[in-house]
Tab-separated table of C-alpha atoms and ligand atoms in Angstrom:
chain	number	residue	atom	x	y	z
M	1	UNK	CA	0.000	0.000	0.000
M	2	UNK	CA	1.484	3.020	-0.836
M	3	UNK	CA	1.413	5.744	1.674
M	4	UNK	CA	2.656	8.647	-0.048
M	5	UNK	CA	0.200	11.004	-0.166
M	6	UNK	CA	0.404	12.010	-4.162
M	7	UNK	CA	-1.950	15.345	-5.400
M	8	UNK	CA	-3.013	16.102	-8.907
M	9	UNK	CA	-3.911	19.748	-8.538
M	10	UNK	CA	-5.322	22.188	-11.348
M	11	UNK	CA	-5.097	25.794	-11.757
M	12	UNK	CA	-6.905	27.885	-14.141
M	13	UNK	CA	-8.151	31.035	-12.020
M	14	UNK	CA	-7.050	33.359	-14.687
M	15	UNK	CA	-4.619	32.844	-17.793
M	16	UNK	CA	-2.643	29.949	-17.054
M	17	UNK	CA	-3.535	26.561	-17.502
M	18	UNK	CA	-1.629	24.459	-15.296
M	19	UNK	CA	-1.751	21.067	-13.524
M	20	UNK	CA	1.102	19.498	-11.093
M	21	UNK	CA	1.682	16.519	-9.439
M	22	UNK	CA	2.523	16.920	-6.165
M	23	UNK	CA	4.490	13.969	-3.809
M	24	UNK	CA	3.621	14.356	0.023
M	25	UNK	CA	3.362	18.660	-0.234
M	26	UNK	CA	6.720	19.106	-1.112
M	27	UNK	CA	8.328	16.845	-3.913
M	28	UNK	CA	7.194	18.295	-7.096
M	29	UNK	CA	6.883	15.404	-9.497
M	30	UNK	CA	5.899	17.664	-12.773
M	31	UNK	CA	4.224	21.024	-12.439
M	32	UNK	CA	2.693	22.009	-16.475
M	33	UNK	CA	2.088	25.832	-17.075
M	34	UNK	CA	0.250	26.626	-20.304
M	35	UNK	CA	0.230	30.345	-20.237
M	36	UNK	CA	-1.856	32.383	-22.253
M	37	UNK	CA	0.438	35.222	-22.125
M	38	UNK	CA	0.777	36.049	-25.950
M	39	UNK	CA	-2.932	35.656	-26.809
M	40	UNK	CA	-3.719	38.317	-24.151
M	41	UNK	CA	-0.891	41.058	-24.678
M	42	UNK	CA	-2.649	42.338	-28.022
M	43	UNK	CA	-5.628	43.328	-25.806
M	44	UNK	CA	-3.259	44.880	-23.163
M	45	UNK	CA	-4.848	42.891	-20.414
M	46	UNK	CA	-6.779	39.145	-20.055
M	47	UNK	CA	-9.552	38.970	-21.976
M	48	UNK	CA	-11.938	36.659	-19.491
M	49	UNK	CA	-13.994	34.954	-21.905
M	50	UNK	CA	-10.891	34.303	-24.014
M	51	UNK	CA	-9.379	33.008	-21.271
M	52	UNK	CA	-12.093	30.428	-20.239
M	53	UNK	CA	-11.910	29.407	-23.921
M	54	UNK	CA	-8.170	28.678	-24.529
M	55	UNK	CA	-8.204	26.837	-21.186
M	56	UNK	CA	-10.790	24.067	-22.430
M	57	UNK	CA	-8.555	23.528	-24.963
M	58	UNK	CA	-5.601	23.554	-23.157
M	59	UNK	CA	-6.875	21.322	-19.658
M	60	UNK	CA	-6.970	17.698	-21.591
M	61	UNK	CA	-3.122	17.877	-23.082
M	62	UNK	CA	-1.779	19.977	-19.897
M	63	UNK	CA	-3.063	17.014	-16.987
M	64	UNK	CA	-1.820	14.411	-19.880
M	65	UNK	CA	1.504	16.258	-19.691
M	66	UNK	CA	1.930	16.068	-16.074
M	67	UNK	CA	0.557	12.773	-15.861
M	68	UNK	CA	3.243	11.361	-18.304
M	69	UNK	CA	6.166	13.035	-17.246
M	70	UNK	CA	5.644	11.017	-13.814
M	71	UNK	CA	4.962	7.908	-15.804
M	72	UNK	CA	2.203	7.670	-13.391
M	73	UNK	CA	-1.590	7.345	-13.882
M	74	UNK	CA	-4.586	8.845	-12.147
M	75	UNK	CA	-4.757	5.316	-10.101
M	76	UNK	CA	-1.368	6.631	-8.330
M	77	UNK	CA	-3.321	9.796	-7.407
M	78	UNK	CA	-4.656	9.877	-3.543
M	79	UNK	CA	-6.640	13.214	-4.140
M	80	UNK	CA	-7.330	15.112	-7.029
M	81	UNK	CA	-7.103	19.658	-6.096
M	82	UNK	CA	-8.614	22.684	-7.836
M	83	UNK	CA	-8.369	26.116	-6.904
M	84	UNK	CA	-12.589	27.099	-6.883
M	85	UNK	CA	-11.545	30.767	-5.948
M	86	UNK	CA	-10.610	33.664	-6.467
M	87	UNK	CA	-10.502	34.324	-9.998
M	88	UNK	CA	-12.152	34.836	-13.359
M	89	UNK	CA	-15.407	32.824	-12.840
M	90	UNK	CA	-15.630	30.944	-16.340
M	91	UNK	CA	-11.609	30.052	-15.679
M	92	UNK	CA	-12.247	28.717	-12.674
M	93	UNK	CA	-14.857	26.484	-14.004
M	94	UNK	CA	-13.293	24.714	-16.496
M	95	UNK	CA	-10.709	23.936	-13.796
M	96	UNK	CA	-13.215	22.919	-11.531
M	97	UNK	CA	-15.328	20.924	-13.711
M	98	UNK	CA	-12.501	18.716	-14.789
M	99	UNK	CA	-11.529	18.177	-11.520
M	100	UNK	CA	-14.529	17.151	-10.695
M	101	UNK	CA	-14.822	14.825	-13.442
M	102	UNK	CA	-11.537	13.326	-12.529
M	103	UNK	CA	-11.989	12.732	-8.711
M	104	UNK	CA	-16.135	11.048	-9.503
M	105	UNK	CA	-14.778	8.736	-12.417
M	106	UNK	CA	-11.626	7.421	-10.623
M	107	UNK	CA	-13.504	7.671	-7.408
M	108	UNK	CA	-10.344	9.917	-5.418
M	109	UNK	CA	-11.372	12.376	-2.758
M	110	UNK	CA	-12.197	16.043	-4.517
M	111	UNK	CA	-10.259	19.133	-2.666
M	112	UNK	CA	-10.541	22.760	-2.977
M	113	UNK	CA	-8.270	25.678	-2.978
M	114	UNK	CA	-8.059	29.105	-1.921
M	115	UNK	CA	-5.961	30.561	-4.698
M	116	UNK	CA	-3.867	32.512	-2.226
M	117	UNK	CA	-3.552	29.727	0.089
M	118	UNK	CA	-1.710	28.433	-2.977
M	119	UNK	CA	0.519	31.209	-3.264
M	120	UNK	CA	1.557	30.982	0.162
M	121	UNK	CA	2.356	27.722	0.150
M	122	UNK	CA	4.613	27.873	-2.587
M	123	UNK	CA	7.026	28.982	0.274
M	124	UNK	CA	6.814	25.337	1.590
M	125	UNK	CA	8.668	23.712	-1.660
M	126	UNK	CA	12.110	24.115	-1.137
M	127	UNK	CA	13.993	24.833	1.522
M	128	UNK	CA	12.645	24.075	5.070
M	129	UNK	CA	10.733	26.936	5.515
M	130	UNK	CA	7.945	26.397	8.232
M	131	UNK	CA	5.036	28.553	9.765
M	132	UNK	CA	4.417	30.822	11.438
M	133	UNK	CA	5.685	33.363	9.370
M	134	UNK	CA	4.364	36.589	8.096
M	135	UNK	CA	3.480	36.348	4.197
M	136	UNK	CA	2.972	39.575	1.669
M	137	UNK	CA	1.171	38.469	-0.878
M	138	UNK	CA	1.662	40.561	-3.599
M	139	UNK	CA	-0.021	39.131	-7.290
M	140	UNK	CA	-1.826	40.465	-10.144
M	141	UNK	CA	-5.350	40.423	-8.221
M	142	UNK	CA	-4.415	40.226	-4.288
M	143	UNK	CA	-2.379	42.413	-1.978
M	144	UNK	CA	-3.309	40.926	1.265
M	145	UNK	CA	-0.410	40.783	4.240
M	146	UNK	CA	-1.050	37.165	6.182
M	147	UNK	CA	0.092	36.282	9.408
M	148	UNK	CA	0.553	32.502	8.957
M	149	UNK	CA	-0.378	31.011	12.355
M	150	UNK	CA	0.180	27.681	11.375
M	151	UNK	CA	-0.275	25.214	7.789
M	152	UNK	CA	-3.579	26.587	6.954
M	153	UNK	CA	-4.107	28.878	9.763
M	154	UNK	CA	-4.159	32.335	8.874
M	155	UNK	CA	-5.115	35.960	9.802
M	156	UNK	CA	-4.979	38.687	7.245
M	157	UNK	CA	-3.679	41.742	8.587
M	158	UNK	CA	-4.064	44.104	6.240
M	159	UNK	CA	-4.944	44.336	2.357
M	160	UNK	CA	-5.399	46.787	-0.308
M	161	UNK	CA	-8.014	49.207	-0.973
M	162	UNK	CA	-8.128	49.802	-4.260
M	163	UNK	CA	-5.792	47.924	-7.015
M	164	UNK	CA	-3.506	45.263	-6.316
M	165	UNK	CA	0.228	45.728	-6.455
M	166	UNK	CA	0.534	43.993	-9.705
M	167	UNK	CA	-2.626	45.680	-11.137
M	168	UNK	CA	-0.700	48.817	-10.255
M	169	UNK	CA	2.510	47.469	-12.050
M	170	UNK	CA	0.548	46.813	-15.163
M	171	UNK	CA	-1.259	49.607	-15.391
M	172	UNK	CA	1.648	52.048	-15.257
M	173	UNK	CA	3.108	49.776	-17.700
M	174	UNK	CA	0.635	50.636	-20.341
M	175	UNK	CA	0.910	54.239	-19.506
M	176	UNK	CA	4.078	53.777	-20.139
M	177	UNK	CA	4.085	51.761	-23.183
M	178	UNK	CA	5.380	48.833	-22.156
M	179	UNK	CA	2.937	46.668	-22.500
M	180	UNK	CA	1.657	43.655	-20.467
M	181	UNK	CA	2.240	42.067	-18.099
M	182	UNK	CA	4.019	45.063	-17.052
M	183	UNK	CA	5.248	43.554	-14.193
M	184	UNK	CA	8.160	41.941	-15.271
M	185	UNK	CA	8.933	45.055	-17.992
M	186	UNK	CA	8.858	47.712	-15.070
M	187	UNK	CA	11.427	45.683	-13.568
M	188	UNK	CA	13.861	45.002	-16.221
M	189	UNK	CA	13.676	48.284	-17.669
M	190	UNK	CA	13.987	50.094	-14.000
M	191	UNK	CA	17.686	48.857	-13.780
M	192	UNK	CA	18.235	51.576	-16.621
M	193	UNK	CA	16.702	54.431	-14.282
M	194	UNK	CA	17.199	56.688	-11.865
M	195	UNK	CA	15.142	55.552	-9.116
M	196	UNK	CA	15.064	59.075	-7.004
M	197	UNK	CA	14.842	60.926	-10.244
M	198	UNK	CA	10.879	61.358	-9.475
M	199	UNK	CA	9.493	61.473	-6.077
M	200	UNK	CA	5.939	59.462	-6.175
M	201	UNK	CA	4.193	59.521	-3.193
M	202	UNK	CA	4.008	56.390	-0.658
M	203	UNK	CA	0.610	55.877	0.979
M	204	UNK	CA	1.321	54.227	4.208
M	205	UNK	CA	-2.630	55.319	4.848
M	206	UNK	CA	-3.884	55.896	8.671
M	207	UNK	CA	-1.420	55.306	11.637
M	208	UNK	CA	-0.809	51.638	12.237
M	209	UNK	CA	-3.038	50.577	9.488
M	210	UNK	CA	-1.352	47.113	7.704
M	211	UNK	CA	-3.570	48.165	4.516
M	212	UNK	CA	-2.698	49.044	1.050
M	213	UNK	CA	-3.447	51.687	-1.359
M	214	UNK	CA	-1.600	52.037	-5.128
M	215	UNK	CA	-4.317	54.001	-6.957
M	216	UNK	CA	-2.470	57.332	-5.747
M	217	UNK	CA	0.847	56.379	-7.053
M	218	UNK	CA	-0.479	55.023	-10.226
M	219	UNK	CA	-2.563	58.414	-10.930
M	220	UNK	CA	0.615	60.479	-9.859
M	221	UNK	CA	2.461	58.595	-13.002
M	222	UNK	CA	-0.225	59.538	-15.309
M	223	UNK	CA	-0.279	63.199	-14.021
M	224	UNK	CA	3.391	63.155	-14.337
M	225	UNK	CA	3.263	61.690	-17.864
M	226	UNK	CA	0.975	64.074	-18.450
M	227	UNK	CA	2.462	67.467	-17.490
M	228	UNK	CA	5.381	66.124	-19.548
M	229	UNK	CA	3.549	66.109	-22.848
M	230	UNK	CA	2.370	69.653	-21.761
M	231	UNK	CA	4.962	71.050	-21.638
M	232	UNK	CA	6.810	69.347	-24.172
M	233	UNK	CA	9.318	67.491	-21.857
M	234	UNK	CA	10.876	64.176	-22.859
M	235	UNK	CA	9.424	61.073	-20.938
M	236	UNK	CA	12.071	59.149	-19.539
M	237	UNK	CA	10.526	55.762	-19.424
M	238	UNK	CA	13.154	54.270	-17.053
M	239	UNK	CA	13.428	56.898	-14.827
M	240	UNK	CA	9.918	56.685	-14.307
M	241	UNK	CA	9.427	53.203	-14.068
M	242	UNK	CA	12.333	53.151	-11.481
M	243	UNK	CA	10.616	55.913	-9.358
M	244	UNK	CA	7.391	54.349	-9.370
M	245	UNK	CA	8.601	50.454	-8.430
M	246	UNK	CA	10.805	52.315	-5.680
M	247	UNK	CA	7.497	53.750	-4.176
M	248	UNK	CA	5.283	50.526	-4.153
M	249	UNK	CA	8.636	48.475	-2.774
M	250	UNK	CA	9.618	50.817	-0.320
M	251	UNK	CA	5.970	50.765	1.413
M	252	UNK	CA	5.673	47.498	1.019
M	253	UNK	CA	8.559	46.598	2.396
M	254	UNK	CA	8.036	48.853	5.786
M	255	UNK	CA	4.614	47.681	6.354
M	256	UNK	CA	5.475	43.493	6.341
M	257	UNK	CA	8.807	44.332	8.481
M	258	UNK	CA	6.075	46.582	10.790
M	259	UNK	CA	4.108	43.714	11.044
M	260	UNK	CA	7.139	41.204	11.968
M	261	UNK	CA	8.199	42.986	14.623
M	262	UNK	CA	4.755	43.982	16.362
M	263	UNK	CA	4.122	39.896	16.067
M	264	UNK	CA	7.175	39.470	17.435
M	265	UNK	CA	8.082	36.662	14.522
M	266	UNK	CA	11.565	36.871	12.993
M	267	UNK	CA	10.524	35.356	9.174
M	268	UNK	CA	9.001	36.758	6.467
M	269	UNK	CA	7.825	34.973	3.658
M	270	UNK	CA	6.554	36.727	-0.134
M	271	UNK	CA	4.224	35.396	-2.092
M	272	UNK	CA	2.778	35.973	-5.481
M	273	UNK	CA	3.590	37.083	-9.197
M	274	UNK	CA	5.167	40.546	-7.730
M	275	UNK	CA	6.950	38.520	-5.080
M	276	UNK	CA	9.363	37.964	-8.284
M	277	UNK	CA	10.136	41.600	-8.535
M	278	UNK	CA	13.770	41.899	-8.375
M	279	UNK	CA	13.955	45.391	-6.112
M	280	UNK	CA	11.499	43.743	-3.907
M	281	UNK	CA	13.740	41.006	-3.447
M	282	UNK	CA	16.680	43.113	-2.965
M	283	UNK	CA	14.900	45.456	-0.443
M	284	UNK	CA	13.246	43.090	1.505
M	285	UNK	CA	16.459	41.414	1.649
M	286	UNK	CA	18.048	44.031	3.084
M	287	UNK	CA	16.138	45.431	5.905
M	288	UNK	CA	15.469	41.533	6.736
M	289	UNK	CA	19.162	41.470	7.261
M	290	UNK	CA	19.142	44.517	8.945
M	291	UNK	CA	16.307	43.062	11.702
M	292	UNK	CA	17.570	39.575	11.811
M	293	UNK	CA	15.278	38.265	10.260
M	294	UNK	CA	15.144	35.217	7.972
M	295	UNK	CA	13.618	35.885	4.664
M	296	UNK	CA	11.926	33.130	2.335
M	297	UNK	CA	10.529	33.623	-1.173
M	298	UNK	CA	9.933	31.172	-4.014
M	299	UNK	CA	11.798	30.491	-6.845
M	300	UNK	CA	10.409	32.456	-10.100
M	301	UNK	CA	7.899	29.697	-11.658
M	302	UNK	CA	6.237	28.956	-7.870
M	303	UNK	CA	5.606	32.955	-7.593
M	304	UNK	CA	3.790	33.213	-10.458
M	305	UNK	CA	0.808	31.446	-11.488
M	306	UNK	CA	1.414	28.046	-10.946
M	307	UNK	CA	-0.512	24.192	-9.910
M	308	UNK	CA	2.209	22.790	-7.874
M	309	UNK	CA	1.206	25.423	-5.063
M	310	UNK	CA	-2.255	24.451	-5.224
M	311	UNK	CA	-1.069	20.627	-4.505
M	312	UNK	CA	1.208	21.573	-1.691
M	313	UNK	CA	-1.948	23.754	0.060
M	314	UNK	CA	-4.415	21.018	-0.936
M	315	UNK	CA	-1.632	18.040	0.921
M	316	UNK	CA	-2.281	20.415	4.002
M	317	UNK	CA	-6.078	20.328	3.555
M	318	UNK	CA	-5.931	16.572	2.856
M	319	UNK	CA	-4.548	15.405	6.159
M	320	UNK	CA	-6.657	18.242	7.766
M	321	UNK	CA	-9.197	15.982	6.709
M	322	UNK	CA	-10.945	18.670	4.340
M	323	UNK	CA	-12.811	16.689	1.111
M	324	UNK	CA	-15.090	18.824	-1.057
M	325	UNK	CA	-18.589	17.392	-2.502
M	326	UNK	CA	-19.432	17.168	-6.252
M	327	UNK	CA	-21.575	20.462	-5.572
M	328	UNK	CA	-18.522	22.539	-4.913
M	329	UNK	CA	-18.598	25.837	-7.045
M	330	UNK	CA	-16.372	28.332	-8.117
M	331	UNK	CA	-16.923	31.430	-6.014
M	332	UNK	CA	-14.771	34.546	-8.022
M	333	UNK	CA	-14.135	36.443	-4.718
M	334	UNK	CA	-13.611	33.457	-2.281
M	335	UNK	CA	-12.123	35.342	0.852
M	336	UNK	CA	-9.209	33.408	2.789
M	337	UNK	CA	-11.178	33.553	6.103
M	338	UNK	CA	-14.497	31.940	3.775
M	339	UNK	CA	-12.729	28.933	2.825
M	340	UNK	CA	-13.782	25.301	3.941
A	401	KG4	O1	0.343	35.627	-9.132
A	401	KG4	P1	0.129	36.017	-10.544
A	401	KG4	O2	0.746	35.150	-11.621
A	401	KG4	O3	-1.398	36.107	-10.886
A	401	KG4	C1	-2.388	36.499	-9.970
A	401	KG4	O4	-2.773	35.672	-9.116
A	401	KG4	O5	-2.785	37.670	-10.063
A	401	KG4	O6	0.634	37.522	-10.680
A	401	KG4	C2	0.656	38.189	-11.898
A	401	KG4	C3	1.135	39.599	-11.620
A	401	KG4	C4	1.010	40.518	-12.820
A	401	KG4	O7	0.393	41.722	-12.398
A	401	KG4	C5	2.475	40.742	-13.206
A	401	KG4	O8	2.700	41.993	-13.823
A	401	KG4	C6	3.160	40.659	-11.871
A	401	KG4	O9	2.514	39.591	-11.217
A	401	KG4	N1	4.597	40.374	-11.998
A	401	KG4	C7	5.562	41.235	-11.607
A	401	KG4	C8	6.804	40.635	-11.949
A	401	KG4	N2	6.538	39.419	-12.522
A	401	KG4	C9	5.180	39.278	-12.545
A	401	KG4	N3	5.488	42.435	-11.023
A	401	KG4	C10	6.639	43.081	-10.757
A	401	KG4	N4	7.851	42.584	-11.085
A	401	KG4	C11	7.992	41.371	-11.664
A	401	KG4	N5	9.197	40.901	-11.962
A	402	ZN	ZN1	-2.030	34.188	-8.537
C-alpha cells in the first residue's frame, strides 16, 4: 500500500492553464504551465472569456503532460485539487469541472483551494521553511499581508483598498508603453533608471493601518506623464518606471517588516507574481538582514501562477481531513477567512 500522499492539482483562475503533481506537499513530481500570455498582450490585459476558452482547450493535453512526465496514472493519485476561488469565474470552471470529473470517475477524494492559500504555500517547496511566518502576498489580483499562524491557519492583517500591487505594475506599464504584463517590464527596464529621479508619493494610509493603497501612485504617473507632454518634456521611461517600483517596494517593504516585529516573529515569507520583482527582493532582503530576520521567497515559476502550489496547500487540507462534494462551485471572490 502506498502511503505517499500524491496530489493532482489544477489551476486555471485566470490565464494559465496548469496542472502538477505533487508527492507528500513538497516533492514536485511535474508542475505544467500553459500560459496564455501572448494571446492576451494584443488586448493589453486578459480577456476573461478568451481566457475560459483557450483553457478548455488547453486542460486535456496539460493534466496528460503532467501525468506522463511522472509515468504515473490517475490510479497513483490519492486526491485530485482545484483552486474554486478567487478568480475569473468561467476560468475557474473549467478547472473545476474537470476536476470534478476526474476525482467522480476514478472515485479519489475532490479538494478545494483558496488561490492565495496556494501562493503561500509555494514557500513550503524548497527549503525548510515552516510557519508561522508573516506572508505579503503581492499578485496580479491580491495584496493581502497574512500572518501565517500555522499550515492553513491564517489571519490577514491588512490588504489593499483599491488595485492590487501587480494591477498597479501593469497599469503604469501601459501608460508607459510597455505593455503587459508590465510587471516583469517595469522591472527590467527600472535597472536603466534613476530611481530618485521622481518622487511618487508612498501611501502608508492611517497610523498603524497594515492596509494598502496604489491608486495614488499610479494616478501620480499619469499626471506626471501628463504634465510632460504639456509642456513638451521628454518622458524618460526608465526613470519613471524606477521611481514608481521604488514607491510601491519601499511601502511594502516597511509595512510586512512593521508587522514582523509587532508579532514578534523573525521570518518573512513573499508570495505571489510581484513577489518575483527583483527590487522587492533586494529590499526586503536588506532590511530583513538589517532586523535579523530570515527571509523566504519562491523560486520564479512557484511565484507566479502556478498548480504545484495548489497541490502543496491542498496536501495540508488533505490530512486536515478537508474533502469537497461534487456540488462545490467556483466562487470569483472566495475570501481566505471563507474557505472550507
Ligand atoms: O500571481 P500572478 O501570476 O497572478 C495572480 O494571481 O494575479 O501575478 C501576476 C502579476 C502581474 O500583475 C504581473 O505583472 C506581476 O505579477 N509580476 C511582476 C513581476 N513578474 C510578474 N510584477 C513586478 N515585477 C515582476 N518581476
Ligand atoms: Zn495568482
Amino acid at each position: 500500500m502506498n502511503k505517499d500522499v500524491i496530489i493532482m492539482a489544477i489551476e486555471s483562475s485566470c490565464d494559465e492553464t496548469s496542472v502538477s503533481i505533487v508527492k507528500n506537499g513538497k516533492h514536485v513530481l511535474s508542475n505544467i504551465i500553459s500560459s496564455q500570455i501572448d494571446l492576451h498582450k494584443k488586448f493589453g490585459g486578459v480577456v476573461p472569456e478568451i481566457a475560459s476558452r483557450k483553457h478548455i482547450e488547453n486542460i486535456d493535453p496539460v493534466i496528460s503532460e503532467a501525468l506522463e512526465e511522472t509515468d504515473m496514472t490517475i490510479k497513483d493519485v490519492t486526491a485530485v485539487a482545484v483552486t474554486y476561488g478567487p478568480g475569473l469565474v468561467g476560468a475557474l470552471l473549467v478547472g473545476l469541472a474537470e476536476a470534478k470529473a476526474i476525482a467522480f470517475a476514478a472515485k479519489k477524494p475532490l479538494i478545494g483551494v483558496h488561490h492565495i492559500e496556494g501562493h503561500i504555500s509555494a514557500n513550503y517547496i524548497e527549503g525548510e521553511f515552516k510557519p508561522p511566518f508573516v506572508c505579503m502576498v503581492v499578485s496580479g489580483g491580491h495584496t493581502h499581508l497574512v500572518h501565517v499562524r500555522d499550515y492553513g491557519k491564517y489571519e490577514i492583517m491588512g490588504k489593499t483598498r483599491d488595485d492590487a500591487a501587480g494591477e498597479a505594475f501593469d497599469k503604469v506599464a501601459r501608460s508607459i508603453g510597455l505593455g503587459y504584463p508590465g510587471g516583469p517590464k517595469i522591472d527590467n527596464i527600472s535597472k536603466e533608471g534613476n530611481e530618485n529621479a521622481i518622487e511618487f508619493p508612498r501611501s502608508y494610509l492611517e497610523n498603524g493601518s497594515y492596509d494598502f493603497s496604489f491608486s495614488g501612485v499610479k494616478s501620480a504617473v499619469l499626471n506626471y506623464i501628463n504634465q510632460c507632454k504639456m509642456k513638451e518634456q521628454e518622458i524618460n521611461v526608465p526613470d519613471i518606471a524606477a521611481s514608481f517600483q521604488k514607491s510601491v517596494v519601499e511601502v511594502i517593504v516597511n509595512k510586512t517588516i512593521k508587522a514582523a516585529k509587532e508579532l514578534k516573529l523573525d521570518k518573512i515569507a513573499l508570495a505571489g507574481g510581484v513577489a518575483a520583482n527583483s527590487k522587492l527582493r533586494e529590499e526586503m532582503k536588506k532590511a530583513c538582514e538589517k532586523e535579523g530576520i530570515t527571509l523566504h521567497y519562491p523560486s520564479l515559476v512557484y511565484c507566479t501562477d502556478n498548480a504545484a502550489m495548489i497541490g502543496v496547500a491542498a496536501y495540508y487540507e488533505y490530512i486536515n481531513g478537508v474533502r469537497h462534494n461534487m456540488d462545490l462551485n467556483a466562487i470569483p471572490n472566495l475570501k481566505l477567512s471563507d474557505r472550507f
